[in-house]
PDB file of C-alpha atoms in Angstrom:
ATOM      1  CA  UNK U 246      52.096  39.961  98.505  1.00 43.00           C
ATOM      2  CA  UNK U 247      54.217  42.154 100.676  1.00 44.00           C
ATOM      3  CA  UNK U 248      52.641  45.569 100.923  1.00 51.00           C
ATOM      4  CA  UNK U 249      54.214  48.999 100.575  1.00 46.00           C
ATOM      5  CA  UNK U 250      53.372  51.516 103.266  1.00 48.00           C
ATOM      6  CA  UNK U 251      53.236  55.100 102.033  1.00 45.00           C
ATOM      7  CA  UNK U 252      56.642  56.717 102.358  1.00 46.00           C
ATOM      8  CA  UNK U 253      58.192  53.518 103.689  1.00 72.00           C
ATOM      9  CA  UNK U 254      59.711  50.288 102.448  1.00 86.00           C
ATOM     10  CA  UNK U 255      57.917  46.994 101.858  1.00 94.00           C
ATOM     11  CA  UNK U 256      55.970  45.377 104.689  1.00 95.00           C
ATOM     12  CA  UNK U 257      54.427  42.017 105.506  1.00 96.00           C
ATOM     13  CA  UNK U 258      50.995  41.578 107.045  1.00 97.00           C
ATOM     14  CA  UNK U 259      51.498  39.034 109.812  1.00 96.00           C
ATOM     15  CA  UNK U 260      48.760  37.395 111.884  1.00 97.00           C
ATOM     16  CA  UNK U 261      50.040  36.444 115.350  1.00 96.00           C
ATOM     17  CA  UNK U 262      48.134  33.862 117.378  1.00 96.00           C
ATOM     18  CA  UNK U 263      48.514  32.612 120.963  1.00 93.00           C
ATOM     19  CA  UNK U 264      47.952  28.957 121.921  1.00 93.00           C
ATOM     20  CA  UNK U 265      46.284  27.149 119.018  1.00 94.00           C
ATOM     21  CA  UNK U 266      45.415  23.798 120.664  1.00 93.00           C
ATOM     22  CA  UNK U 267      44.871  22.169 117.293  1.00 95.00           C
ATOM     23  CA  UNK U 268      42.088  24.531 116.203  1.00 95.00           C
ATOM     24  CA  UNK U 269      43.421  25.105 112.677  1.00 97.00           C
ATOM     25  CA  UNK U 270      39.980  25.210 111.029  1.00 97.00           C
ATOM     26  CA  UNK U 271      38.767  27.847 113.470  1.00 96.00           C
ATOM     27  CA  UNK U 272      41.962  29.868 113.033  1.00 97.00           C
ATOM     28  CA  UNK U 273      41.887  29.866 109.245  1.00 98.00           C
ATOM     29  CA  UNK U 274      38.157  30.671 109.224  1.00 97.00           C
ATOM     30  CA  UNK U 275      38.893  33.673 111.446  1.00 96.00           C
ATOM     31  CA  UNK U 276      41.632  34.869 109.109  1.00 97.00           C
ATOM     32  CA  UNK U 277      39.347  34.485 106.095  1.00 98.00           C
ATOM     33  CA  UNK U 278      36.692  36.575 107.852  1.00 97.00           C
ATOM     34  CA  UNK U 279      39.213  39.309 108.690  1.00 97.00           C
ATOM     35  CA  UNK U 280      40.528  39.393 105.134  1.00 98.00           C
ATOM     36  CA  UNK U 281      37.004  39.581 103.727  1.00 98.00           C
ATOM     37  CA  UNK U 282      35.679  42.247 106.084  1.00 97.00           C
ATOM     38  CA  UNK U 283      38.811  44.411 106.368  1.00 96.00           C
ATOM     39  CA  UNK U 284      40.025  44.104 102.803  1.00 96.00           C
ATOM     40  CA  UNK U 285      43.511  42.910 103.708  1.00 96.00           C
ATOM     41  CA  UNK U 286      45.642  39.954 102.706  1.00 96.00           C
ATOM     42  CA  UNK U 287      47.554  38.110 105.433  1.00 97.00           C
ATOM     43  CA  UNK U 288      51.030  37.044 104.294  1.00 97.00           C
ATOM     44  CA  UNK U 289      51.856  34.665 107.147  1.00 97.00           C
ATOM     45  CA  UNK U 290      50.498  33.289 110.409  1.00 97.00           C
ATOM     46  CA  UNK U 291      52.717  32.930 113.491  1.00 96.00           C
ATOM     47  CA  UNK U 292      51.464  30.544 116.202  1.00 96.00           C
ATOM     48  CA  UNK U 293      53.157  31.008 119.556  1.00 93.00           C
ATOM     49  CA  UNK U 294      52.678  27.602 121.163  1.00 90.00           C
ATOM     50  CA  UNK U 295      50.523  24.527 121.856  1.00 94.00           C
ATOM     51  CA  UNK U 296      50.050  23.988 118.130  1.00 96.00           C
ATOM     52  CA  UNK U 297      49.278  20.267 118.612  1.00 96.00           C
ATOM     53  CA  UNK U 298      50.407  18.734 115.317  1.00 98.00           C
ATOM     54  CA  UNK U 299      48.599  15.457 116.012  1.00 98.00           C
ATOM     55  CA  UNK U 300      48.701  13.203 112.944  1.00 98.00           C
ATOM     56  CA  UNK U 301      46.577  10.340 114.239  1.00 97.00           C
ATOM     57  CA  UNK U 302      45.299   8.767 117.443  1.00 96.00           C
ATOM     58  CA  UNK U 303      48.691   7.247 118.308  1.00 96.00           C
ATOM     59  CA  UNK U 304      50.157  10.752 118.720  1.00 97.00           C
ATOM     60  CA  UNK U 305      47.746  11.436 121.573  1.00 97.00           C
ATOM     61  CA  UNK U 306      49.947   9.326 123.857  1.00 96.00           C
ATOM     62  CA  UNK U 307      52.697  11.948 123.604  1.00 97.00           C
ATOM     63  CA  UNK U 308      50.396  14.857 124.481  1.00 97.00           C
ATOM     64  CA  UNK U 309      51.115  15.998 128.037  1.00 96.00           C
ATOM     65  CA  UNK U 310      47.646  16.663 129.411  1.00 94.00           C
ATOM     66  CA  UNK U 311      44.915  14.731 131.253  1.00 92.00           C
ATOM     67  CA  UNK U 312      43.406  12.014 129.016  1.00 92.00           C
ATOM     68  CA  UNK U 313      39.975  13.668 129.054  1.00 91.00           C
ATOM     69  CA  UNK U 314      41.425  16.642 127.159  1.00 91.00           C
ATOM     70  CA  UNK U 315      43.160  14.600 124.469  1.00 95.00           C
ATOM     71  CA  UNK U 316      41.526  15.017 121.076  1.00 94.00           C
ATOM     72  CA  UNK U 317      42.825  15.195 117.521  1.00 93.00           C
ATOM     73  CA  UNK U 318      41.106  18.405 116.426  1.00 94.00           C
ATOM     74  CA  UNK U 319      41.836  19.470 112.854  1.00 96.00           C
ATOM     75  CA  UNK U 320      45.586  19.182 112.126  1.00 98.00           C
ATOM     76  CA  UNK U 321      45.225  15.641 110.767  1.00 97.00           C
ATOM     77  CA  UNK U 322      43.214  17.012 107.807  1.00 97.00           C
ATOM     78  CA  UNK U 323      46.169  19.194 106.795  1.00 98.00           C
ATOM     79  CA  UNK U 324      48.710  16.446 107.410  1.00 98.00           C
ATOM     80  CA  UNK U 325      46.803  13.957 105.248  1.00 97.00           C
ATOM     81  CA  UNK U 326      46.310  16.413 102.396  1.00 97.00           C
ATOM     82  CA  UNK U 327      42.542  16.592 102.806  1.00 98.00           C
ATOM     83  CA  UNK U 328      43.015  20.328 103.387  1.00 98.00           C
ATOM     84  CA  UNK U 329      45.828  22.791 102.718  1.00 98.00           C
ATOM     85  CA  UNK U 330      46.758  25.729 104.921  1.00 98.00           C
ATOM     86  CA  UNK U 331      45.552  28.837 103.044  1.00 98.00           C
ATOM     87  CA  UNK U 332      48.385  30.960 104.450  1.00 98.00           C
ATOM     88  CA  UNK U 333      52.015  30.213 105.277  1.00 98.00           C
ATOM     89  CA  UNK U 334      51.951  29.095 108.921  1.00 98.00           C
ATOM     90  CA  UNK U 335      54.940  29.113 111.296  1.00 97.00           C
ATOM     91  CA  UNK U 336      54.809  27.803 114.851  1.00 96.00           C
ATOM     92  CA  UNK U 337      56.869  27.032 117.929  1.00 95.00           C
ATOM     93  CA  UNK U 338      56.146  24.246 120.391  1.00 94.00           C
ATOM     94  CA  UNK U 339      54.624  24.757 123.816  1.00 93.00           C
ATOM     95  CA  UNK U 340      53.933  22.369 126.693  1.00 93.00           C
ATOM     96  CA  UNK U 341      50.948  20.590 125.104  1.00 93.00           C
ATOM     97  CA  UNK U 342      52.283  19.122 121.885  1.00 96.00           C
ATOM     98  CA  UNK U 343      52.589  15.924 119.871  1.00 97.00           C
ATOM     99  CA  UNK U 344      56.099  15.599 121.260  1.00 97.00           C
ATOM    100  CA  UNK U 345      56.917  12.396 119.385  1.00 97.00           C
ATOM    101  CA  UNK U 346      56.159  14.201 116.104  1.00 98.00           C
ATOM    102  CA  UNK U 347      58.031  17.422 116.863  1.00 98.00           C
ATOM    103  CA  UNK U 348      61.027  15.570 118.306  1.00 97.00           C
ATOM    104  CA  UNK U 349      61.635  14.228 114.802  1.00 97.00           C
ATOM    105  CA  UNK U 350      62.346  17.826 113.717  1.00 98.00           C
ATOM    106  CA  UNK U 351      64.604  19.347 116.414  1.00 96.00           C
ATOM    107  CA  UNK U 352      65.863  22.027 114.027  1.00 97.00           C
ATOM    108  CA  UNK U 353      62.470  22.610 112.456  1.00 97.00           C
ATOM    109  CA  UNK U 354      60.830  21.554 109.212  1.00 98.00           C
ATOM    110  CA  UNK U 355      57.565  21.145 107.323  1.00 98.00           C
ATOM    111  CA  UNK U 356      54.895  19.210 109.240  1.00 98.00           C
ATOM    112  CA  UNK U 357      52.303  19.644 106.475  1.00 98.00           C
ATOM    113  CA  UNK U 358      52.091  21.606 103.204  1.00 98.00           C
ATOM    114  CA  UNK U 359      52.473  25.327 104.001  1.00 98.00           C
ATOM    115  CA  UNK U 360      52.924  24.661 107.768  1.00 98.00           C
ATOM    116  CA  UNK U 361      56.447  25.017 109.169  1.00 98.00           C
ATOM    117  CA  UNK U 362      57.708  24.092 112.643  1.00 98.00           C
ATOM    118  CA  UNK U 363      60.504  26.334 113.956  1.00 96.00           C
ATOM    119  CA  UNK U 364      62.120  23.535 115.975  1.00 97.00           C
ATOM    120  CA  UNK U 365      63.444  23.753 119.513  1.00 96.00           C
ATOM    121  CA  UNK U 366      65.081  27.048 118.554  1.00 96.00           C
ATOM    122  CA  UNK U 367      65.774  28.536 115.152  1.00 95.00           C
ATOM    123  CA  UNK U 368      65.760  31.606 112.944  1.00 95.00           C
ATOM    124  CA  UNK U 369      64.261  31.829 109.463  1.00 96.00           C
ATOM    125  CA  UNK U 370      63.973  34.534 106.833  1.00 96.00           C
ATOM    126  CA  UNK U 371      60.690  35.793 105.435  1.00 96.00           C
ATOM    127  CA  UNK U 372      61.351  38.292 102.641  1.00 96.00           C
ATOM    128  CA  UNK U 373      64.238  39.680 104.688  1.00 94.00           C
ATOM    129  CA  UNK U 374      62.323  39.748 107.973  1.00 94.00           C
ATOM    130  CA  UNK U 375      64.135  37.552 110.499  1.00 94.00           C
ATOM    131  CA  UNK U 376      61.809  35.456 112.632  1.00 95.00           C
ATOM    132  CA  UNK U 377      63.247  33.483 115.514  1.00 94.00           C
ATOM    133  CA  UNK U 378      61.647  30.913 117.759  1.00 94.00           C
ATOM    134  CA  UNK U 379      62.446  29.530 121.210  1.00 94.00           C
ATOM    135  CA  UNK U 380      60.105  26.685 122.029  1.00 93.00           C
ATOM    136  CA  UNK U 381      58.937  24.919 125.163  1.00 93.00           C
ATOM    137  CA  UNK U 382      58.745  26.268 128.701  1.00 93.00           C
ATOM    138  CA  UNK U 383      61.395  26.818 131.359  1.00 92.00           C
ATOM    139  CA  UNK U 384      62.208  24.312 134.098  1.00 94.00           C
ATOM    140  CA  UNK U 385      65.287  25.035 136.198  1.00 94.00           C
ATOM    141  CA  UNK U 386      66.024  21.390 137.045  1.00 96.00           C
ATOM    142  CA  UNK U 387      66.245  20.375 133.386  1.00 97.00           C
ATOM    143  CA  UNK U 388      67.576  23.563 131.824  1.00 97.00           C
ATOM    144  CA  UNK U 389      71.253  22.502 131.816  1.00 97.00           C
ATOM    145  CA  UNK U 390      70.623  18.859 130.998  1.00 96.00           C
ATOM    146  CA  UNK U 391      71.069  17.267 127.603  1.00 95.00           C
ATOM    147  CA  UNK U 392      68.322  15.881 125.396  1.00 96.00           C
ATOM    148  CA  UNK U 393      67.799  12.297 126.494  1.00 96.00           C
ATOM    149  CA  UNK U 394      64.055  11.814 125.975  1.00 97.00           C
ATOM    150  CA  UNK U 395      62.705   9.344 123.420  1.00 96.00           C
ATOM    151  CA  UNK U 396      59.316   7.722 122.871  1.00 96.00           C
ATOM    152  CA  UNK U 397      57.655   5.859 124.412  1.00 96.00           C
ATOM    153  CA  UNK U 398      57.792   8.518 127.117  1.00 97.00           C
ATOM    154  CA  UNK U 399      57.633   7.915 130.841  1.00 97.00           C
ATOM    155  CA  UNK U 400      55.527  10.138 133.078  1.00 96.00           C
ATOM    156  CA  UNK U 401      58.655  12.266 133.634  1.00 97.00           C
ATOM    157  CA  UNK U 402      60.023  12.453 130.089  1.00 98.00           C
ATOM    158  CA  UNK U 403      56.549  13.215 128.711  1.00 97.00           C
ATOM    159  CA  UNK U 404      57.076  16.631 130.286  1.00 97.00           C
ATOM    160  CA  UNK U 405      60.827  17.112 130.256  1.00 98.00           C
ATOM    161  CA  UNK U 406      60.885  16.638 126.461  1.00 97.00           C
ATOM    162  CA  UNK U 407      59.377  20.098 125.954  1.00 96.00           C
ATOM    163  CA  UNK U 408      61.524  21.966 128.497  1.00 96.00           C
ATOM    164  CA  UNK U 409      63.803  24.659 127.062  1.00 96.00           C
ATOM    165  CA  UNK U 410      67.498  23.756 127.283  1.00 97.00           C
ATOM    166  CA  UNK U 411      70.523  26.004 127.796  1.00 97.00           C
ATOM    167  CA  UNK U 412      71.879  24.959 124.393  1.00 97.00           C
ATOM    168  CA  UNK U 413      68.787  26.422 122.708  1.00 95.00           C
ATOM    169  CA  UNK U 414      69.332  29.745 124.462  1.00 95.00           C
ATOM    170  CA  UNK U 415      73.094  29.715 123.822  1.00 96.00           C
ATOM    171  CA  UNK U 416      72.640  29.228 120.090  1.00 96.00           C
ATOM    172  CA  UNK U 417      70.207  32.115 119.793  1.00 95.00           C
ATOM    173  CA  UNK U 418      72.504  34.379 121.787  1.00 93.00           C
ATOM    174  CA  UNK U 419      75.346  33.854 119.294  1.00 94.00           C
ATOM    175  CA  UNK U 420      73.451  35.878 116.691  1.00 92.00           C
ATOM    176  CA  UNK U 421      74.727  39.349 115.913  1.00 82.00           C
ATOM    177  CA  UNK U 422      72.280  42.226 115.400  1.00 62.00           C
ATOM    178  CA  UNK U 423      72.138  42.761 111.607  1.00 43.00           C
ATOM    179  CA  UNK U 424      73.005  46.075 109.999  1.00 32.00           C
ATOM    180  CA  UNK U 425      69.790  46.443 108.032  1.00 32.00           C
ATOM    181  CA  UNK U 426      66.554  47.928 109.323  1.00 30.00           C
ATOM    182  CA  UNK U 427      64.858  44.615 110.066  1.00 36.00           C
ATOM    183  CA  UNK U 428      66.565  44.460 113.462  1.00 41.00           C
ATOM    184  CA  UNK U 429      67.345  41.330 115.504  1.00 44.00           C
ATOM    185  CA  UNK U 430      65.088  38.294 115.201  1.00 52.00           C
ATOM    186  CA  UNK U 431      61.475  38.610 116.284  1.00 53.00           C
ATOM    187  CA  UNK U 432      61.033  35.786 118.768  1.00 50.00           C
ATOM    188  CA  UNK U 433      58.019  33.703 119.699  1.00 50.00           C
ATOM    189  CA  UNK U 434      58.649  31.846 122.959  1.00 46.00           C
ATOM    190  CA  UNK U 435      57.205  31.736 126.435  1.00 53.00           C
ATOM    191  CA  UNK U 436      57.115  35.119 128.190  1.00 55.00           C
ATOM    192  CA  UNK U 437      60.490  36.254 129.527  1.00 55.00           C
ATOM    193  CA  UNK U 438      61.209  36.602 133.229  1.00 56.00           C
ATOM    194  CA  UNK U 439      60.114  39.932 134.729  1.00 67.00           C
ATOM    195  CA  UNK U 440      57.816  40.856 131.841  1.00 72.00           C
ATOM    196  CA  UNK U 441      54.990  42.015 134.125  1.00 72.00           C
ATOM    197  CA  UNK U 442      57.053  44.969 135.323  1.00 79.00           C
ATOM    198  CA  UNK U 443      57.014  46.466 131.824  1.00 78.00           C
ATOM    199  CA  UNK U 444      53.235  46.510 131.355  1.00 71.00           C
ATOM    200  CA  UNK U 445      49.961  47.250 133.145  1.00 70.00           C
ATOM    201  CA  UNK U 446      50.249  45.007 136.214  1.00 77.00           C
ATOM    202  CA  UNK U 447      46.879  45.942 137.734  1.00 78.00           C
ATOM    203  CA  UNK U 448      45.100  45.112 134.490  1.00 80.00           C
ATOM    204  CA  UNK U 449      46.904  41.759 134.282  1.00 78.00           C
ATOM    205  CA  UNK U 450      45.980  40.894 137.883  1.00 72.00           C
ATOM    206  CA  UNK U 451      42.319  41.677 137.258  1.00 79.00           C
ATOM    207  CA  UNK U 452      42.299  38.851 134.734  1.00 79.00           C
ATOM    208  CA  UNK U 453      44.898  36.525 136.295  1.00 77.00           C
ATOM    209  CA  UNK U 454      44.829  36.949 140.087  1.00 80.00           C
ATOM    210  CA  UNK U 455      46.714  33.704 140.668  1.00 74.00           C
ATOM    211  CA  UNK U 456      49.832  35.318 139.145  1.00 75.00           C
ATOM    212  CA  UNK U 457      50.135  37.762 142.054  1.00 78.00           C
ATOM    213  CA  UNK U 458      52.945  35.909 143.863  1.00 80.00           C
ATOM    214  CA  UNK U 459      55.026  35.427 140.693  1.00 75.00           C
ATOM    215  CA  UNK U 460      54.610  39.093 139.799  1.00 73.00           C
ATOM    216  CA  UNK U 461      55.531  40.176 143.341  1.00 78.00           C
ATOM    217  CA  UNK U 462      58.813  38.234 143.335  1.00 79.00           C
ATOM    218  CA  UNK U 463      59.482  39.028 139.660  1.00 75.00           C
ATOM    219  CA  UNK U 464      59.575  35.362 138.639  1.00 75.00           C
ATOM    220  CA  UNK U 465      56.754  35.406 136.082  1.00 78.00           C
ATOM    221  CA  UNK U 466      58.120  34.190 132.763  1.00 79.00           C
ATOM    222  CA  UNK U 467      61.206  32.380 131.550  1.00 88.00           C
ATOM    223  CA  UNK U 468      64.780  33.204 132.676  1.00 90.00           C
ATOM    224  CA  UNK U 469      65.949  31.671 129.391  1.00 92.00           C
ATOM    225  CA  UNK U 470      63.748  34.113 127.532  1.00 89.00           C
ATOM    226  CA  UNK U 471      65.124  37.004 129.583  1.00 88.00           C
ATOM    227  CA  UNK U 472      68.650  36.040 128.517  1.00 91.00           C
ATOM    228  CA  UNK U 473      67.686  36.017 124.838  1.00 91.00           C
ATOM    229  CA  UNK U 474      65.817  39.290 125.210  1.00 87.00           C
ATOM    230  CA  UNK U 475      68.707  41.186 126.810  1.00 86.00           C
ATOM    231  CA  UNK U 476      71.208  39.791 124.306  1.00 89.00           C
ATOM    232  CA  UNK U 477      69.332  40.212 121.024  1.00 90.00           C
ATOM    233  CA  UNK U 478      67.003  43.072 121.950  1.00 89.00           C
ATOM    234  CA  UNK U 479      64.482  42.187 119.219  1.00 90.00           C
ATOM    235  CA  UNK U 480      62.045  44.784 117.952  1.00 90.00           C
ATOM    236  CA  UNK U 481      59.071  42.520 118.775  1.00 92.00           C
ATOM    237  CA  UNK U 482      58.476  39.577 121.100  1.00 92.00           C
ATOM    238  CA  UNK U 483      55.313  37.520 120.730  1.00 93.00           C
ATOM    239  CA  UNK U 484      54.297  34.904 123.275  1.00 90.00           C
ATOM    240  CA  UNK U 485      51.579  32.562 124.438  1.00 87.00           C
ATOM    241  CA  UNK U 486      51.237  30.445 127.597  1.00 81.00           C
ATOM    242  CA  UNK U 487      49.868  33.292 129.774  1.00 80.00           C
ATOM    243  CA  UNK U 488      46.424  32.656 128.234  1.00 84.00           C
ATOM    244  CA  UNK U 489      45.601  36.351 128.234  1.00 85.00           C
ATOM    245  CA  UNK U 490      46.348  39.376 126.093  1.00 90.00           C
ATOM    246  CA  UNK U 491      49.097  41.403 127.704  1.00 89.00           C
ATOM    247  CA  UNK U 492      51.182  44.110 126.079  1.00 89.00           C
ATOM    248  CA  UNK U 493      54.396  45.633 127.405  1.00 90.00           C
ATOM    249  CA  UNK U 494      57.255  47.835 126.256  1.00 90.00           C
ATOM    250  CA  UNK U 495      60.787  46.925 127.325  1.00 88.00           C
ATOM    251  CA  UNK U 496      63.372  49.678 127.078  1.00 87.00           C
ATOM    252  CA  UNK U 497      66.934  48.417 126.864  1.00 86.00           C
ATOM    253  CA  UNK U 498      69.934  50.344 128.228  1.00 82.00           C
ATOM    254  CA  UNK U 499      71.617  52.565 125.623  1.00 78.00           C
ATOM    255  CA  UNK U 500      74.796  51.013 124.178  1.00 67.00           C
ATOM    256  CA  UNK U 501      76.769  54.270 124.091  1.00 57.00           C
ATOM    257  CA  UNK U 502      75.103  56.522 121.564  1.00 51.00           C
ATOM    258  CA  UNK U 503      76.995  58.964 119.377  1.00 45.00           C
ATOM    259  CA  UNK U 504      75.601  62.457 120.062  1.00 43.00           C
ATOM    260  CA  UNK U 505      73.630  63.637 117.072  1.00 46.00           C
ATOM    261  CA  UNK U 506      74.022  60.253 115.399  1.00 50.00           C
ATOM    262  CA  UNK U 507      71.277  58.561 113.397  1.00 52.00           C
ATOM    263  CA  UNK U 508      68.485  56.871 115.320  1.00 54.00           C
ATOM    264  CA  UNK U 509      68.144  53.100 114.853  1.00 56.00           C
ATOM    265  CA  UNK U 510      64.736  51.650 113.946  1.00 54.00           C
ATOM    266  CA  UNK U 511      62.947  50.394 117.048  1.00 55.00           C
ATOM    267  CA  UNK U 512      64.815  52.814 119.329  1.00 53.00           C
ATOM    268  CA  UNK U 513      62.995  55.291 121.539  1.00 52.00           C
ATOM    269  CA  UNK U 514      64.759  58.700 121.527  1.00 51.00           C
ATOM    270  CA  UNK U 515      67.184  59.055 124.434  1.00 46.00           C
ATOM    271  CA  UNK U 516      67.250  55.338 125.269  1.00 55.00           C
ATOM    272  CA  UNK U 517      68.550  52.072 123.915  1.00 72.00           C
ATOM    273  CA  UNK U 518      66.486  49.847 121.687  1.00 84.00           C
ATOM    274  CA  UNK U 519      62.928  48.979 122.677  1.00 88.00           C
ATOM    275  CA  UNK U 520      61.130  45.637 122.429  1.00 90.00           C
ATOM    276  CA  UNK U 521      57.379  45.555 121.941  1.00 92.00           C
ATOM    277  CA  UNK U 522      56.015  42.527 123.818  1.00 91.00           C
ATOM    278  CA  UNK U 523      52.625  40.945 123.184  1.00 93.00           C
ATOM    279  CA  UNK U 524      51.148  37.836 124.760  1.00 91.00           C
ATOM    280  CA  UNK U 525      47.906  36.438 123.340  1.00 93.00           C
ATOM    281  CA  UNK U 526      45.159  34.132 124.577  1.00 91.00           C
ATOM    282  CA  UNK U 527      44.245  30.667 123.314  1.00 90.00           C
ATOM    283  CA  UNK U 528      42.023  30.151 120.279  1.00 91.00           C
ATOM    284  CA  UNK U 529      38.535  30.208 121.814  1.00 88.00           C
ATOM    285  CA  UNK U 530      35.401  32.310 121.251  1.00 91.00           C
ATOM    286  CA  UNK U 531      35.388  35.763 122.901  1.00 87.00           C
ATOM    287  CA  UNK U 532      39.136  35.560 123.612  1.00 89.00           C
ATOM    288  CA  UNK U 533      41.891  37.910 122.409  1.00 91.00           C
ATOM    289  CA  UNK U 534      43.881  35.244 120.599  1.00 93.00           C
ATOM    290  CA  UNK U 535      44.805  37.063 117.372  1.00 96.00           C
ATOM    291  CA  UNK U 536      46.658  40.236 116.400  1.00 96.00           C
ATOM    292  CA  UNK U 537      47.372  41.591 112.915  1.00 97.00           C
ATOM    293  CA  UNK U 538      50.683  43.460 112.630  1.00 96.00           C
ATOM    294  CA  UNK U 539      52.547  45.142 109.794  1.00 95.00           C
ATOM    295  CA  UNK U 540      56.234  44.226 109.839  1.00 94.00           C
ATOM    296  CA  UNK U 541      58.951  45.848 107.717  1.00 93.00           C
ATOM    297  CA  UNK U 542      60.801  43.515 105.385  1.00 93.00           C
ATOM    298  CA  UNK U 543      63.481  43.837 102.715  1.00 92.00           C
ATOM    299  CA  UNK U 544      61.999  42.236  99.609  1.00 91.00           C
ATOM    300  CA  UNK U 545      58.652  43.004  98.011  1.00 90.00           C
ATOM    301  CA  UNK U 546      56.520  40.275  96.453  1.00 89.00           C
ATOM    302  CA  UNK U 547      54.936  37.036  97.679  1.00 92.00           C
ATOM    303  CA  UNK U 548      56.072  35.880 101.119  1.00 94.00           C
ATOM    304  CA  UNK U 549      58.943  33.421 100.634  1.00 96.00           C
ATOM    305  CA  UNK U 550      60.373  31.444 103.552  1.00 97.00           C
ATOM    306  CA  UNK U 551      64.082  30.673 103.492  1.00 97.00           C
ATOM    307  CA  UNK U 552      66.850  29.630 105.855  1.00 97.00           C
ATOM    308  CA  UNK U 553      68.870  32.212 107.782  1.00 95.00           C
ATOM    309  CA  UNK U 554      72.546  31.863 106.861  1.00 95.00           C
ATOM    310  CA  UNK U 555      73.881  33.116 110.194  1.00 95.00           C
ATOM    311  CA  UNK U 556      71.682  30.688 112.119  1.00 96.00           C
ATOM    312  CA  UNK U 557      72.854  27.765 109.990  1.00 97.00           C
ATOM    313  CA  UNK U 558      76.480  28.753 110.605  1.00 96.00           C
ATOM    314  CA  UNK U 559      75.796  28.838 114.336  1.00 95.00           C
ATOM    315  CA  UNK U 560      74.202  25.405 114.236  1.00 96.00           C
ATOM    316  CA  UNK U 561      77.197  23.989 112.442  1.00 96.00           C
ATOM    317  CA  UNK U 562      79.678  25.473 114.920  1.00 95.00           C
ATOM    318  CA  UNK U 563      77.733  24.195 117.969  1.00 94.00           C
ATOM    319  CA  UNK U 564      76.798  20.747 116.663  1.00 87.00           C
TER     320      UNK U 564
END
């Protein structure tokens, strides 16, 4: 159930995970351990990429990775009904996915009981908390192209099928910041371009030295993500793909504040809104792949997933 923080409104306990790589059993076992040892109840799990919803061996052909790394892992148990996800699970696609499966659901949908795919880009409502997703990774050559890929994939389309497209970004950027305290959508894509400049660069380079050139020329991350970030200015931004835990705080320019006016939630005094960024590692032992966060919502009670009316209107007008 949604909790109630003292002196505040209702909240949701959200578990955020980096790249899953099909390790659903390991993920759910970890959540069960946390709930048992910390005395909390997780309302929903957000997976930020490389979910790998592989239904059977035939789906392995659409997984963009060397053949020696292709394995079914545990999603097939949840797809077949042998197991059921113990917590509502939402995910976006990365660059190692069962692309033939996810391409059947471009706007999102249920891939198994209690497991929901957010599509190429979408926004959903969880008890009044807006959660948005921008899937895939950025590739400049394909960004402004249409969606032409279809299975069976060639060596080229096996990769281009998961590239973010300009239409995905455009649709998200049509959203208007809501008037309630939940703020703009909380997004779960690849890191946005220039993210390193907003966090501890030296700490990041100690763990990922090969990123030095991208950090130096400010090209680390997705330009598409940077566009969404500057437009929507979400309160939180969760990401994967970096394969390391990296936190940052992005302060947005003030939009013309009224002196002495009320302060908006998520805004640092004297500035515009602020976005809390967090990238997480992949689901492996001794890795920082999971974070538990308390998120404000509107409605108390069990976590209920529903469509976002504004997003559906935007889809209709850009179809």
